[in-house]
PDB file of C-alpha atoms in Angstrom:
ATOM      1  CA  UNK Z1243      37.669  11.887 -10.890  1.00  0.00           C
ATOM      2  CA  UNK Z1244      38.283  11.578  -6.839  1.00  0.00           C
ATOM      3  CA  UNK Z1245      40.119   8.353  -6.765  1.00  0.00           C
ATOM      4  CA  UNK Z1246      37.555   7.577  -4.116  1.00  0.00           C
ATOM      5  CA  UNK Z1247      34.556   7.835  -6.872  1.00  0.00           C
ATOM      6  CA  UNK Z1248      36.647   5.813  -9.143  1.00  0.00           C
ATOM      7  CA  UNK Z1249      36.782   2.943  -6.442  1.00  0.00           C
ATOM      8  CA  UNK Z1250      32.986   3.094  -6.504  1.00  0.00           C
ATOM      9  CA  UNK Z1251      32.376   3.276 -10.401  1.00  0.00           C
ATOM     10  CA  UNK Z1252      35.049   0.099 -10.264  1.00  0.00           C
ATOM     11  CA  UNK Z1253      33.222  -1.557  -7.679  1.00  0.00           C
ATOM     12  CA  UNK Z1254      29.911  -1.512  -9.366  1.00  0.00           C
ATOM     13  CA  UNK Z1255      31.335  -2.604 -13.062  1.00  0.00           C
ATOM     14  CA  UNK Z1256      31.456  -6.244 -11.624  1.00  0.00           C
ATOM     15  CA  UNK Z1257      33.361  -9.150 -13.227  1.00  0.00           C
ATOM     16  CA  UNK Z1258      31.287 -11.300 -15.713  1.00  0.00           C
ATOM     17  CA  UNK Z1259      32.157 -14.958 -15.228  1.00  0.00           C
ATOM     18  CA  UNK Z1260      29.578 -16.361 -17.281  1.00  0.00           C
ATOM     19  CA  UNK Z1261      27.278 -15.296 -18.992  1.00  0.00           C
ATOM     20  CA  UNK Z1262      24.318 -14.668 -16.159  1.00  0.00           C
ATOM     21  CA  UNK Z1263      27.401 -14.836 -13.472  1.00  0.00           C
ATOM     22  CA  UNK Z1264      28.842 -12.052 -12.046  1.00  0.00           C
ATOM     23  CA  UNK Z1265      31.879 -11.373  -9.609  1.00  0.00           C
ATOM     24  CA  UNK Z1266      31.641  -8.235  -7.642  1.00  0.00           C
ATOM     25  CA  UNK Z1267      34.314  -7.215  -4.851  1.00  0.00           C
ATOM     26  CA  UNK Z1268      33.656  -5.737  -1.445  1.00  0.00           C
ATOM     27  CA  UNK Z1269      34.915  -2.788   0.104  1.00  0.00           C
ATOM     28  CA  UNK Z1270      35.219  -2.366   3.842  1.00  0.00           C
ATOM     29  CA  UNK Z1271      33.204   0.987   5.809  1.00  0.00           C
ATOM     30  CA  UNK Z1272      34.478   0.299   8.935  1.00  0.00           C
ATOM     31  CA  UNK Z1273      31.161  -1.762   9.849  1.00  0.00           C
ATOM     32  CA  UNK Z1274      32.475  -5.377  10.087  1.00  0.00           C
ATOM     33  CA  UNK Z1275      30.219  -6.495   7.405  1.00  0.00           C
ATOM     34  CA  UNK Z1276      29.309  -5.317   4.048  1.00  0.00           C
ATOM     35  CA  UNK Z1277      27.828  -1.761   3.520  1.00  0.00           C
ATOM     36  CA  UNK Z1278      23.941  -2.776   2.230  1.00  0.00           C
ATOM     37  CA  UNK Z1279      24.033   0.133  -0.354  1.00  0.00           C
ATOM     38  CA  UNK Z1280      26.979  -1.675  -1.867  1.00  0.00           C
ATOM     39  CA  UNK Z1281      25.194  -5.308  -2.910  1.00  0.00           C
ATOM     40  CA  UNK Z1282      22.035  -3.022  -3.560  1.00  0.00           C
ATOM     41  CA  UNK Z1283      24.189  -0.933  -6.451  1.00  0.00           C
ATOM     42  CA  UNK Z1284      26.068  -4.498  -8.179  1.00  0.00           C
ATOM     43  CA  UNK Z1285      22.919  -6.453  -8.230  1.00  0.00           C
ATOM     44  CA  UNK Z1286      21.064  -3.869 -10.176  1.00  0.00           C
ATOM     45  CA  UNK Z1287      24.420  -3.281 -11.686  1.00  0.00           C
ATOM     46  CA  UNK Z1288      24.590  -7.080 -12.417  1.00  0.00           C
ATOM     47  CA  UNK Z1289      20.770  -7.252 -13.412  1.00  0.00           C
ATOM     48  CA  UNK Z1290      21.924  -4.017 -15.969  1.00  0.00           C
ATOM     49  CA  UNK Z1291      24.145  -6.031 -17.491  1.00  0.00           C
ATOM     50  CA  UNK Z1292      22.345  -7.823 -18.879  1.00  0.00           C
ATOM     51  CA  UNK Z1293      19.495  -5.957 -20.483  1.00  0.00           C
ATOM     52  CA  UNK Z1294      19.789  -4.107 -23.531  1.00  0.00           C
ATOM     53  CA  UNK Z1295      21.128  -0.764 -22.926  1.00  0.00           C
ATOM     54  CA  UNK Z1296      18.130   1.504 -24.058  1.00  0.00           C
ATOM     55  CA  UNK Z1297      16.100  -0.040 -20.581  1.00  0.00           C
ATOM     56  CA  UNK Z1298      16.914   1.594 -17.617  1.00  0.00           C
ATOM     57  CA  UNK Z1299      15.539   0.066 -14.359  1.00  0.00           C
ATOM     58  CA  UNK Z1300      11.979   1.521 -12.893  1.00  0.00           C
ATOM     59  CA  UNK Z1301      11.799  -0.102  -9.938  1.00  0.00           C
ATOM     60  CA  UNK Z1302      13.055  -2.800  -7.766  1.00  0.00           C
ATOM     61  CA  UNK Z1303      12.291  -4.779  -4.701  1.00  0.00           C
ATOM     62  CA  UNK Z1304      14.587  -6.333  -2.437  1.00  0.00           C
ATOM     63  CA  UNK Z1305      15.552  -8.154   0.738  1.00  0.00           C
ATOM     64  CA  UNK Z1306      18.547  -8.333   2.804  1.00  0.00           C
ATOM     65  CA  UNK Z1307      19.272 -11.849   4.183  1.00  0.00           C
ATOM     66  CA  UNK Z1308      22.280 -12.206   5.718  1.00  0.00           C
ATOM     67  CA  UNK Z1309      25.297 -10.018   6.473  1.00  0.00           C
ATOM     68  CA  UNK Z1310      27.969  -9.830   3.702  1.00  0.00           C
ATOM     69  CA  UNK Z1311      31.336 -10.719   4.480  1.00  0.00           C
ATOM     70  CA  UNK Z1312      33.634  -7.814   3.848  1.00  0.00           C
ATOM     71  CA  UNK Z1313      37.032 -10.275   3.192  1.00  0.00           C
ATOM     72  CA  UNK Z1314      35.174 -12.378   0.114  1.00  0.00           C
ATOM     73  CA  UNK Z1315      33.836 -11.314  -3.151  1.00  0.00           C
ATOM     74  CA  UNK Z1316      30.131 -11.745  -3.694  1.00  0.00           C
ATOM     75  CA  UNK Z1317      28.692 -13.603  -6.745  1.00  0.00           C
ATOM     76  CA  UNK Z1318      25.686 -12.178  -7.952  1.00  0.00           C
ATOM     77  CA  UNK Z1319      23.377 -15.083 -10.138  1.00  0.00           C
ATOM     78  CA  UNK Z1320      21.032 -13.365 -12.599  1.00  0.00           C
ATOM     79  CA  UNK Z1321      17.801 -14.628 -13.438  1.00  0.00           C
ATOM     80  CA  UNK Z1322      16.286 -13.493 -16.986  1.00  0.00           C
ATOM     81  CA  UNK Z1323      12.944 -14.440 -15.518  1.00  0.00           C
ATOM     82  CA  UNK Z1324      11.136 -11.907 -19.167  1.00  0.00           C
ATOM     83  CA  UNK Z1325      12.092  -9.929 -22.024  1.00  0.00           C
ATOM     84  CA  UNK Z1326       9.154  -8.520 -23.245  1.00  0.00           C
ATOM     85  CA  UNK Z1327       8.118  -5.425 -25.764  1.00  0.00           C
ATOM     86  CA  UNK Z1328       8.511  -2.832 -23.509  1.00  0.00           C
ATOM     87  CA  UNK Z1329       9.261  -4.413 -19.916  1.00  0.00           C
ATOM     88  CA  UNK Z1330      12.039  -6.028 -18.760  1.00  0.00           C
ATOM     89  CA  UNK Z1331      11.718  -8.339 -15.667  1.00  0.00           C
ATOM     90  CA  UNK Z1332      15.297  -9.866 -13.854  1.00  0.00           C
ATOM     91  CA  UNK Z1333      15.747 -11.476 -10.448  1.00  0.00           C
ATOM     92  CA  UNK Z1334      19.263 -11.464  -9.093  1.00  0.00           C
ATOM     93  CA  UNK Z1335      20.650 -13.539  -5.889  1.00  0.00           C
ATOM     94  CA  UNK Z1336      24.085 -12.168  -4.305  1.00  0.00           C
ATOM     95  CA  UNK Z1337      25.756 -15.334  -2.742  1.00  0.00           C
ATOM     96  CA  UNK Z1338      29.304 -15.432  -0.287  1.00  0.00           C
ATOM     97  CA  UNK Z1339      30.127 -18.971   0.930  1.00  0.00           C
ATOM     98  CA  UNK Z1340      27.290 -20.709  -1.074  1.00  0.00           C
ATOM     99  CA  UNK Z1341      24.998 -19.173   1.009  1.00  0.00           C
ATOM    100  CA  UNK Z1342      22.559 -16.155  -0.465  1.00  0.00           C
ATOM    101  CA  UNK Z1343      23.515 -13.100   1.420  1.00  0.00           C
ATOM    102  CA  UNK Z1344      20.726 -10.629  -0.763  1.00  0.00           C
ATOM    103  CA  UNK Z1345      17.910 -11.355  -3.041  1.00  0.00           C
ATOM    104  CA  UNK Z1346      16.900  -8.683  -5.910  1.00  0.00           C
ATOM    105  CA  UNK Z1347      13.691  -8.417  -7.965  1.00  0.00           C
ATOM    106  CA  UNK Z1348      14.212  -5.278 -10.707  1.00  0.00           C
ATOM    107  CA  UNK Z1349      12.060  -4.133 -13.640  1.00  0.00           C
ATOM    108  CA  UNK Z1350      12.992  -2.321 -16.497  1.00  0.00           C
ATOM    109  CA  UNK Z1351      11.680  -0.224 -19.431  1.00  0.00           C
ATOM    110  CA  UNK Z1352      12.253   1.593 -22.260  1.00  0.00           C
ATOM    111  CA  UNK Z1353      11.807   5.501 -22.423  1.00  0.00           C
ATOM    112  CA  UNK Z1354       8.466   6.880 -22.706  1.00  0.00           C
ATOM    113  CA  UNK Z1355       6.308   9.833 -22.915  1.00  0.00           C
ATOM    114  CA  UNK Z1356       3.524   9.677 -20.420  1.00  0.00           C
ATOM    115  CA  UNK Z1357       1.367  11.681 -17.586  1.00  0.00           C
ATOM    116  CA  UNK Z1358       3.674  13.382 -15.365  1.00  0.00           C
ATOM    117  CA  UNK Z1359       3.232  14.753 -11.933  1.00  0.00           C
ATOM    118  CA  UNK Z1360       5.009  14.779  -8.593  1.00  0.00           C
ATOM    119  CA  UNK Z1361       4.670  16.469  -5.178  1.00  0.00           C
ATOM    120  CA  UNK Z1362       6.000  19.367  -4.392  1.00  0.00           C
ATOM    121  CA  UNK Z1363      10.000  19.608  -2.961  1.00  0.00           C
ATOM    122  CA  UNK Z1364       9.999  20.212   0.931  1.00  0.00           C
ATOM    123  CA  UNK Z1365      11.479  24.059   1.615  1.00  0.00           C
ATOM    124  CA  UNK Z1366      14.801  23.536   2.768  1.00  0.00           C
ATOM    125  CA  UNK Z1367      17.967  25.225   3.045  1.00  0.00           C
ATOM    126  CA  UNK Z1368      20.590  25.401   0.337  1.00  0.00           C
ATOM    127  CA  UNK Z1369      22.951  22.575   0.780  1.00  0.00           C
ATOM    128  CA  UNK Z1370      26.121  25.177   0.978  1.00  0.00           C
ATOM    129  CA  UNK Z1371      24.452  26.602   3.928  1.00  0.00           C
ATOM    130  CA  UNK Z1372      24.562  23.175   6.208  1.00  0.00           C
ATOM    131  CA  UNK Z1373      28.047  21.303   7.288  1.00  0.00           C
ATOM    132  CA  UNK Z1374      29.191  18.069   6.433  1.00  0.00           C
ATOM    133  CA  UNK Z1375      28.366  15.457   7.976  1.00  0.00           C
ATOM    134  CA  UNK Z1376      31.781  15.025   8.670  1.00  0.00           C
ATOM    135  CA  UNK Z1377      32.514  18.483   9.646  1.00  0.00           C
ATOM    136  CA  UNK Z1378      29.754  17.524  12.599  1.00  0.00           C
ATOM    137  CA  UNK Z1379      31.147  14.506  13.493  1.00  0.00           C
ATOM    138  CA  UNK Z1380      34.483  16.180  13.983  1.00  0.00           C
ATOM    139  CA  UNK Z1381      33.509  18.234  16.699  1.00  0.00           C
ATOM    140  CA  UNK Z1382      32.596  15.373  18.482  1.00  0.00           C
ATOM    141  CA  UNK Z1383      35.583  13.279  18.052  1.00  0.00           C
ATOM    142  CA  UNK Z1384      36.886  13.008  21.676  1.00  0.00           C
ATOM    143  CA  UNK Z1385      33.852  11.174  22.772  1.00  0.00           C
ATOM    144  CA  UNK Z1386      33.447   8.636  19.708  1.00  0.00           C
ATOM    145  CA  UNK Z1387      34.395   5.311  20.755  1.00  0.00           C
ATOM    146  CA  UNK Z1388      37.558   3.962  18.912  1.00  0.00           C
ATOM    147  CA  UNK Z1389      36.211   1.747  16.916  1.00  0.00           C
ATOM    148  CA  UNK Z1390      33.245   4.056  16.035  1.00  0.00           C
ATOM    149  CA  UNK Z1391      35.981   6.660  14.716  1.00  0.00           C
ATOM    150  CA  UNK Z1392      37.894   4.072  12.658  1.00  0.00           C
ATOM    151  CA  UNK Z1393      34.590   4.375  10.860  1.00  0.00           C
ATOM    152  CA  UNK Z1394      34.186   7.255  10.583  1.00  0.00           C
ATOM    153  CA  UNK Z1395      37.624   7.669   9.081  1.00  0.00           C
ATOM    154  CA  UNK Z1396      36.580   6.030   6.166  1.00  0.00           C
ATOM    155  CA  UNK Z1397      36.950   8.177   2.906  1.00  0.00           C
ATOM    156  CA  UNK Z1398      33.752   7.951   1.339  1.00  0.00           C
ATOM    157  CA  UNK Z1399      32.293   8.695  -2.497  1.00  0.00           C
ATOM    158  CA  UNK Z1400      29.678  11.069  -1.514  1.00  0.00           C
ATOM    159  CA  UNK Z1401      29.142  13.941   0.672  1.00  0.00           C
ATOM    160  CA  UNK Z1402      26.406  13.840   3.006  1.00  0.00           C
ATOM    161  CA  UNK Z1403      24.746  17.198   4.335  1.00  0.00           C
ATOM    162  CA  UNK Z1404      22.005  16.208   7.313  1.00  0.00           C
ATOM    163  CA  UNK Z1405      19.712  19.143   7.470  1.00  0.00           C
ATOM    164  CA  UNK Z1406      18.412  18.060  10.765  1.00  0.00           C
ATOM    165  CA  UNK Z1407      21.248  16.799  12.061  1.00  0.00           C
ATOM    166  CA  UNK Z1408      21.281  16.133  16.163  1.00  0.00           C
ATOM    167  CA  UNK Z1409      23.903  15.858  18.751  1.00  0.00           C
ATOM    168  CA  UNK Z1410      23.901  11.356  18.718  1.00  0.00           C
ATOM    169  CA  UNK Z1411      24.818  11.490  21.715  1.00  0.00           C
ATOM    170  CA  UNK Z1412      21.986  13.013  23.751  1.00  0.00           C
ATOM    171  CA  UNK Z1413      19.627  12.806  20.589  1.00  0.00           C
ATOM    172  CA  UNK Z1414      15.983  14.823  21.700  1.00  0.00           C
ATOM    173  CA  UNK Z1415      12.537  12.959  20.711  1.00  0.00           C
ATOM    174  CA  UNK Z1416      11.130  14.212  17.613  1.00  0.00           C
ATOM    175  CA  UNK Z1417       8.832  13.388  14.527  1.00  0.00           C
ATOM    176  CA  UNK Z1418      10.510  10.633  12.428  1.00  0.00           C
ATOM    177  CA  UNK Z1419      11.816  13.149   9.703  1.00  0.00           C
ATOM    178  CA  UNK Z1420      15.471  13.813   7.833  1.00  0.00           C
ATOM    179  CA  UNK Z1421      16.547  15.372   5.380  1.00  0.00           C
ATOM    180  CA  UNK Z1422      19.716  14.846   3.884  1.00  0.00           C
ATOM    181  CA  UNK Z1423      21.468  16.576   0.710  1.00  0.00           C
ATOM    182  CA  UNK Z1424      23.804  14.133  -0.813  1.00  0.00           C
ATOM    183  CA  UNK Z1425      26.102  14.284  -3.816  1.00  0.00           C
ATOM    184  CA  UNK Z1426      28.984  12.417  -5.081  1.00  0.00           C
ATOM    185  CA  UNK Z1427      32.602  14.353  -4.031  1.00  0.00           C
ATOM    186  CA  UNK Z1428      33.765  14.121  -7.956  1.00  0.00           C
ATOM    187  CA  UNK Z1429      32.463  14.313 -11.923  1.00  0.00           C
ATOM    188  CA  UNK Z1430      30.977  11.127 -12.904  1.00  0.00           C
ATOM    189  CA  UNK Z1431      31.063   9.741 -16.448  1.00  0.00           C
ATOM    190  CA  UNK Z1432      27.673   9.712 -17.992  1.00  0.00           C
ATOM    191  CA  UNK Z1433      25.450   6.815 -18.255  1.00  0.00           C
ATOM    192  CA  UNK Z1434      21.795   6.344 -17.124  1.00  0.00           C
ATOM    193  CA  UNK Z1435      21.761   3.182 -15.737  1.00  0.00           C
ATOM    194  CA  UNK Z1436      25.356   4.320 -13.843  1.00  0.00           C
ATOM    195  CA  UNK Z1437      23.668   6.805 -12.078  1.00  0.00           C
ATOM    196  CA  UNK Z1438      21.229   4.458 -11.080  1.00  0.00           C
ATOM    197  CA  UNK Z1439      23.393   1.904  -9.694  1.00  0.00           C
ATOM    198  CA  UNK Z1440      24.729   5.121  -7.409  1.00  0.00           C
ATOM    199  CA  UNK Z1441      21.781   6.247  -6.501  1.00  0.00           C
ATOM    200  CA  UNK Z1442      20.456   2.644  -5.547  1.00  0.00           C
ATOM    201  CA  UNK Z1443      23.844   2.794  -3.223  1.00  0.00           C
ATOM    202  CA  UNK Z1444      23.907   5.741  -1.621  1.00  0.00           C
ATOM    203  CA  UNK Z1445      19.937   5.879  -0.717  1.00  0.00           C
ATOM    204  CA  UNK Z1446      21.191   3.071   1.923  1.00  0.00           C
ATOM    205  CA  UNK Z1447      22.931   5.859   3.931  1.00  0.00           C
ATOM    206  CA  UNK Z1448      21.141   6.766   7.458  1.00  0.00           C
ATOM    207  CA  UNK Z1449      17.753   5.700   5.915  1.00  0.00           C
ATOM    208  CA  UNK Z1450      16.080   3.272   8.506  1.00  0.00           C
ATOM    209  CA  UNK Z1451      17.490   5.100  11.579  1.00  0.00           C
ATOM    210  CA  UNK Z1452      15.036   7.537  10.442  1.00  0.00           C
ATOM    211  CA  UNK Z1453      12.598   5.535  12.429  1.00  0.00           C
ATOM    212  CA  UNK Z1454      15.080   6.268  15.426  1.00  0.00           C
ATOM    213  CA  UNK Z1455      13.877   9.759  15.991  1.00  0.00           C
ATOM    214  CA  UNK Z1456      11.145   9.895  18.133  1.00  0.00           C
ATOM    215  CA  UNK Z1457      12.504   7.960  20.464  1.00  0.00           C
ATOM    216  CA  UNK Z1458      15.593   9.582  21.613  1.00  0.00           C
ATOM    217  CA  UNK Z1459      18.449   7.058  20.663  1.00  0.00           C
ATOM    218  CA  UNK Z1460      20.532   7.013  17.852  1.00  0.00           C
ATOM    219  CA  UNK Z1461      23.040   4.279  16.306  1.00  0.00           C
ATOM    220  CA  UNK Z1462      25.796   5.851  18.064  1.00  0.00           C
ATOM    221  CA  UNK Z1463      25.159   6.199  21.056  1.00  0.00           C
ATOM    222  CA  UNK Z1464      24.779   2.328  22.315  1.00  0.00           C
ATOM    223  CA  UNK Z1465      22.325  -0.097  23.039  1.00  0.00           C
ATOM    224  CA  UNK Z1466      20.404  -0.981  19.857  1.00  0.00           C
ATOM    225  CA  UNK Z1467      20.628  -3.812  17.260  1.00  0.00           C
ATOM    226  CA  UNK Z1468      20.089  -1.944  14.007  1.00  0.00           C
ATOM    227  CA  UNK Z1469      20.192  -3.803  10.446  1.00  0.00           C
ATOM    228  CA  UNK Z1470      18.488  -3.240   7.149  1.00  0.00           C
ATOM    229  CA  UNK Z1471      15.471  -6.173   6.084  1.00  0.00           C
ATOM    230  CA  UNK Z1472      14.618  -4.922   2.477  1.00  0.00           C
ATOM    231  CA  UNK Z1473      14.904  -2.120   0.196  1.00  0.00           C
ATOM    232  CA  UNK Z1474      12.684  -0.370  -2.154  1.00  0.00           C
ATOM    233  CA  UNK Z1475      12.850   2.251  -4.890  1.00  0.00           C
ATOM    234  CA  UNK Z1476      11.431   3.373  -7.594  1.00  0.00           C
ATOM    235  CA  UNK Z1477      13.037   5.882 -10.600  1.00  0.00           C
ATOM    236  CA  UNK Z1478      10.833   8.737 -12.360  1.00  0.00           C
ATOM    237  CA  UNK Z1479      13.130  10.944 -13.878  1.00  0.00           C
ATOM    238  CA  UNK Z1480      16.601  10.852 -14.787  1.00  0.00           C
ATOM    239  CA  UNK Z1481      19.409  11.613 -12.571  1.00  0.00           C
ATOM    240  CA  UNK Z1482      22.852  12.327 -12.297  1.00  0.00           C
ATOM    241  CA  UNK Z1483      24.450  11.627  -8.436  1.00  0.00           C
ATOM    242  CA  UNK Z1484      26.897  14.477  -8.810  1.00  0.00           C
ATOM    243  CA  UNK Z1485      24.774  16.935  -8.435  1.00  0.00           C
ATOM    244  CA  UNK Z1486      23.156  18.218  -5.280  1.00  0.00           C
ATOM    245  CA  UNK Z1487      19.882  15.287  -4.452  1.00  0.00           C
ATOM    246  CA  UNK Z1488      17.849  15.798  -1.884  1.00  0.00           C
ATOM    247  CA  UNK Z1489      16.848  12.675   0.336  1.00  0.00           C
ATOM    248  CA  UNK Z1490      13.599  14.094   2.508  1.00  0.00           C
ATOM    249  CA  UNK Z1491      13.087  10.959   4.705  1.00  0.00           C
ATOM    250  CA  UNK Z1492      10.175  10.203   7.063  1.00  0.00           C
ATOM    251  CA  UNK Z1493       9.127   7.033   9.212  1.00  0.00           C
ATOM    252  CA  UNK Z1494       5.515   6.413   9.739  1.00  0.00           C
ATOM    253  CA  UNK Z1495       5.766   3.782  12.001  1.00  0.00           C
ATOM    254  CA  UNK Z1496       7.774   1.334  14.710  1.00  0.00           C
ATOM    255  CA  UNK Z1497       6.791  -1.877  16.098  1.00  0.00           C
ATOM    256  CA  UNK Z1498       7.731  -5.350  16.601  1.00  0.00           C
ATOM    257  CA  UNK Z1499      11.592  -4.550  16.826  1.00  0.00           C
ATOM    258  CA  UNK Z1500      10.693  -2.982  13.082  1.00  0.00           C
ATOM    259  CA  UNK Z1501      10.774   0.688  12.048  1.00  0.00           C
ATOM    260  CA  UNK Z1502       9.093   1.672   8.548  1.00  0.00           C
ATOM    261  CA  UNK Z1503      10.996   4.659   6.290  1.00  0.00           C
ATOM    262  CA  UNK Z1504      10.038   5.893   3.101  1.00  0.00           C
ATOM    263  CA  UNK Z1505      11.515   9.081   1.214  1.00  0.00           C
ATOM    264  CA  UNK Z1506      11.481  10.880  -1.704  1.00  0.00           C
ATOM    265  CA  UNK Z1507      14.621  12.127  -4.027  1.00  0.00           C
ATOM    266  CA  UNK Z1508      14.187  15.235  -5.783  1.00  0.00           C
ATOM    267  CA  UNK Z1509      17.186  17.069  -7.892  1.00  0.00           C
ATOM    268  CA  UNK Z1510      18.254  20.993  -6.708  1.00  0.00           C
ATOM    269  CA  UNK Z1511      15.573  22.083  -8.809  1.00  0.00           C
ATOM    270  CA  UNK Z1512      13.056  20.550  -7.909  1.00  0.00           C
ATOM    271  CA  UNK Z1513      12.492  17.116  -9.950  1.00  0.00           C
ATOM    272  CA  UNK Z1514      11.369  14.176  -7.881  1.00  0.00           C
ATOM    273  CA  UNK Z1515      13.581  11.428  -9.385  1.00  0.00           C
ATOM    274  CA  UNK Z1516      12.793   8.613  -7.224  1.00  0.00           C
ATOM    275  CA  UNK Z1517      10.846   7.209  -4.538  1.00  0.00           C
ATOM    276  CA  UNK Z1518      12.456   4.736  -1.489  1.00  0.00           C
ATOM    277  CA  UNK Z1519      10.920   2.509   1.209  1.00  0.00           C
ATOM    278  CA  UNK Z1520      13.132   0.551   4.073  1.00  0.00           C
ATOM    279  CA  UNK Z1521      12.142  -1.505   6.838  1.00  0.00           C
ATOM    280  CA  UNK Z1522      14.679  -2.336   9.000  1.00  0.00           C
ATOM    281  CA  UNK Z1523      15.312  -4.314  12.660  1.00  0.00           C
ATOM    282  CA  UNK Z1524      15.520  -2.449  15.368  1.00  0.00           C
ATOM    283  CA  UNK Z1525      16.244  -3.823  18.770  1.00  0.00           C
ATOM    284  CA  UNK Z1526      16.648  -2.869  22.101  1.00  0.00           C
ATOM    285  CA  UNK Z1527      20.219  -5.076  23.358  1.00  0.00           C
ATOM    286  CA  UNK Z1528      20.625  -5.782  27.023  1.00  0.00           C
ATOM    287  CA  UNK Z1529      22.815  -3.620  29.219  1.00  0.00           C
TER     288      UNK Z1529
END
């Protein structure tokens, strides 16, 4: 395993410190603060813990309060609000400094048969057929503002592939849709509610921006105040994040400094594995 991935499988284990109390440590992105997708992945991670291991988590619901500090671990406080016969409910608060930082509501179940159906996968090219993210960004690199590049820099557990990927710095207005193909640069070990965890982290990545698109800015290239308010998802199928997941993103609406984004995951082959919603700040700053 990529000793990057290993990082990430670390990061989400968390420290127990008693018996509802969990210690989780942050890793730095280049952002100044934590990366959201990280306290998403250890509070369902923490919430996991401690749930028997035959529930995986269906759903969760959750808010983003204050920025994490990237210098201090984050406790994460679990809440074992039921247990019951086939649902599990826990509520998890991520605190730095004695203040909450992240709040977490998260169901769980055990494995059923049921109705199944799904919408259909959008048509989209393979994901060997579009760059890296990476490889885009490094044609660009002489006008990426230092600190923007230091970010950049930042080896990262998965491999993003944006299908509709635009030049950030003279982005054109178009409708609110991306779609991204995303998998994790290494093997995984197995484990449901792992691959959960992951996927609950890396659905964080260029998600509300969506809602940037039919405007004609983007997060790079200046003057907007952009930060994540809450977090949605819910699982379907199982998954495993390394292999190829497609995140087909679209944002029906803006207003109020807000902008709504929703998406769908499916696997290469079609399966949608989970649903995501995001609502996130977005602010015009002053010259």
């Amino acid at each position: 395993m990529s000793h990057v991935v290993d990082d990430l499988v670390q990061l989400l284990a968390l420290e127990r410190i008693e018996e509802n109390l969990f210690r989780g440590r942050s890793e730095d992105l280049g952002w100044g603060r934590v990366f959201g997708g990280q306290v998403l992945g250890q509070a369902v991670s923490a919430a996991a813990q401690t749930v028997p291991p035959e529930r995986t988590v269906h759903s969760l619901h959750s808010y983003f309060l204050r920025p994490g500090a990237v210098d201090r671990p984050v406790i994460y406080d679990v809440d074992r609000i039921r247990d019951g016969t086939s649902f599990t409910t826990r509520r998890v608060v991520a605190i730095q400094a004695g203040r909450p930082i992240f709040n977490l509501s998260a169901s769980f179940q055990i494995a059923e048969p049921g109705l199944e159906h799904q919408d259909a996968m959008p048509d989209v090219p393979p994901p060997e057929s579009v760059p890296t993210d990476r490889e885009r960004m490094a044609a660009l690199v002489a006008r990426i503002p230092p600190a923007a590049r230091e970010r950049l820099s930042v080896p990262r557990p998965f491999e993003l592939r944006t299908i509709d990927a635009q030049d950030p710095f003279a982005p054109a207005r178009r409708p609110a849709v991306r779609r991204v193909w995303m998998r994790a640069i290494a093997p995984l070990p197995d484990g449901e509610s792992l691959h959960r965890c992951l996927l609950a982290y890396v659905s964080d990545f260029a998600f509300v921006t969506t809602a940037l698109e039919p405007h004609g800015v983007s997060w790079l290239g200046g003057g907007m105040q952009i930060a994540s308010i809450d977090h949605v998802m819910w699982f379907h199928r199982p998954v495993r994040c390394d292999e190829w997941l497609l995140h087909a993103m679209e944002s029906p609406a803006a207003g109020g400094a807000r902008g709504l984004a929703r998406g769908q995951i499916f696997s290469r082959d079609g399966r949608l594995v989970a649903s995501t919603a995001q609502e996130g700040l977005l602010r015009r700053r002053a010259p």
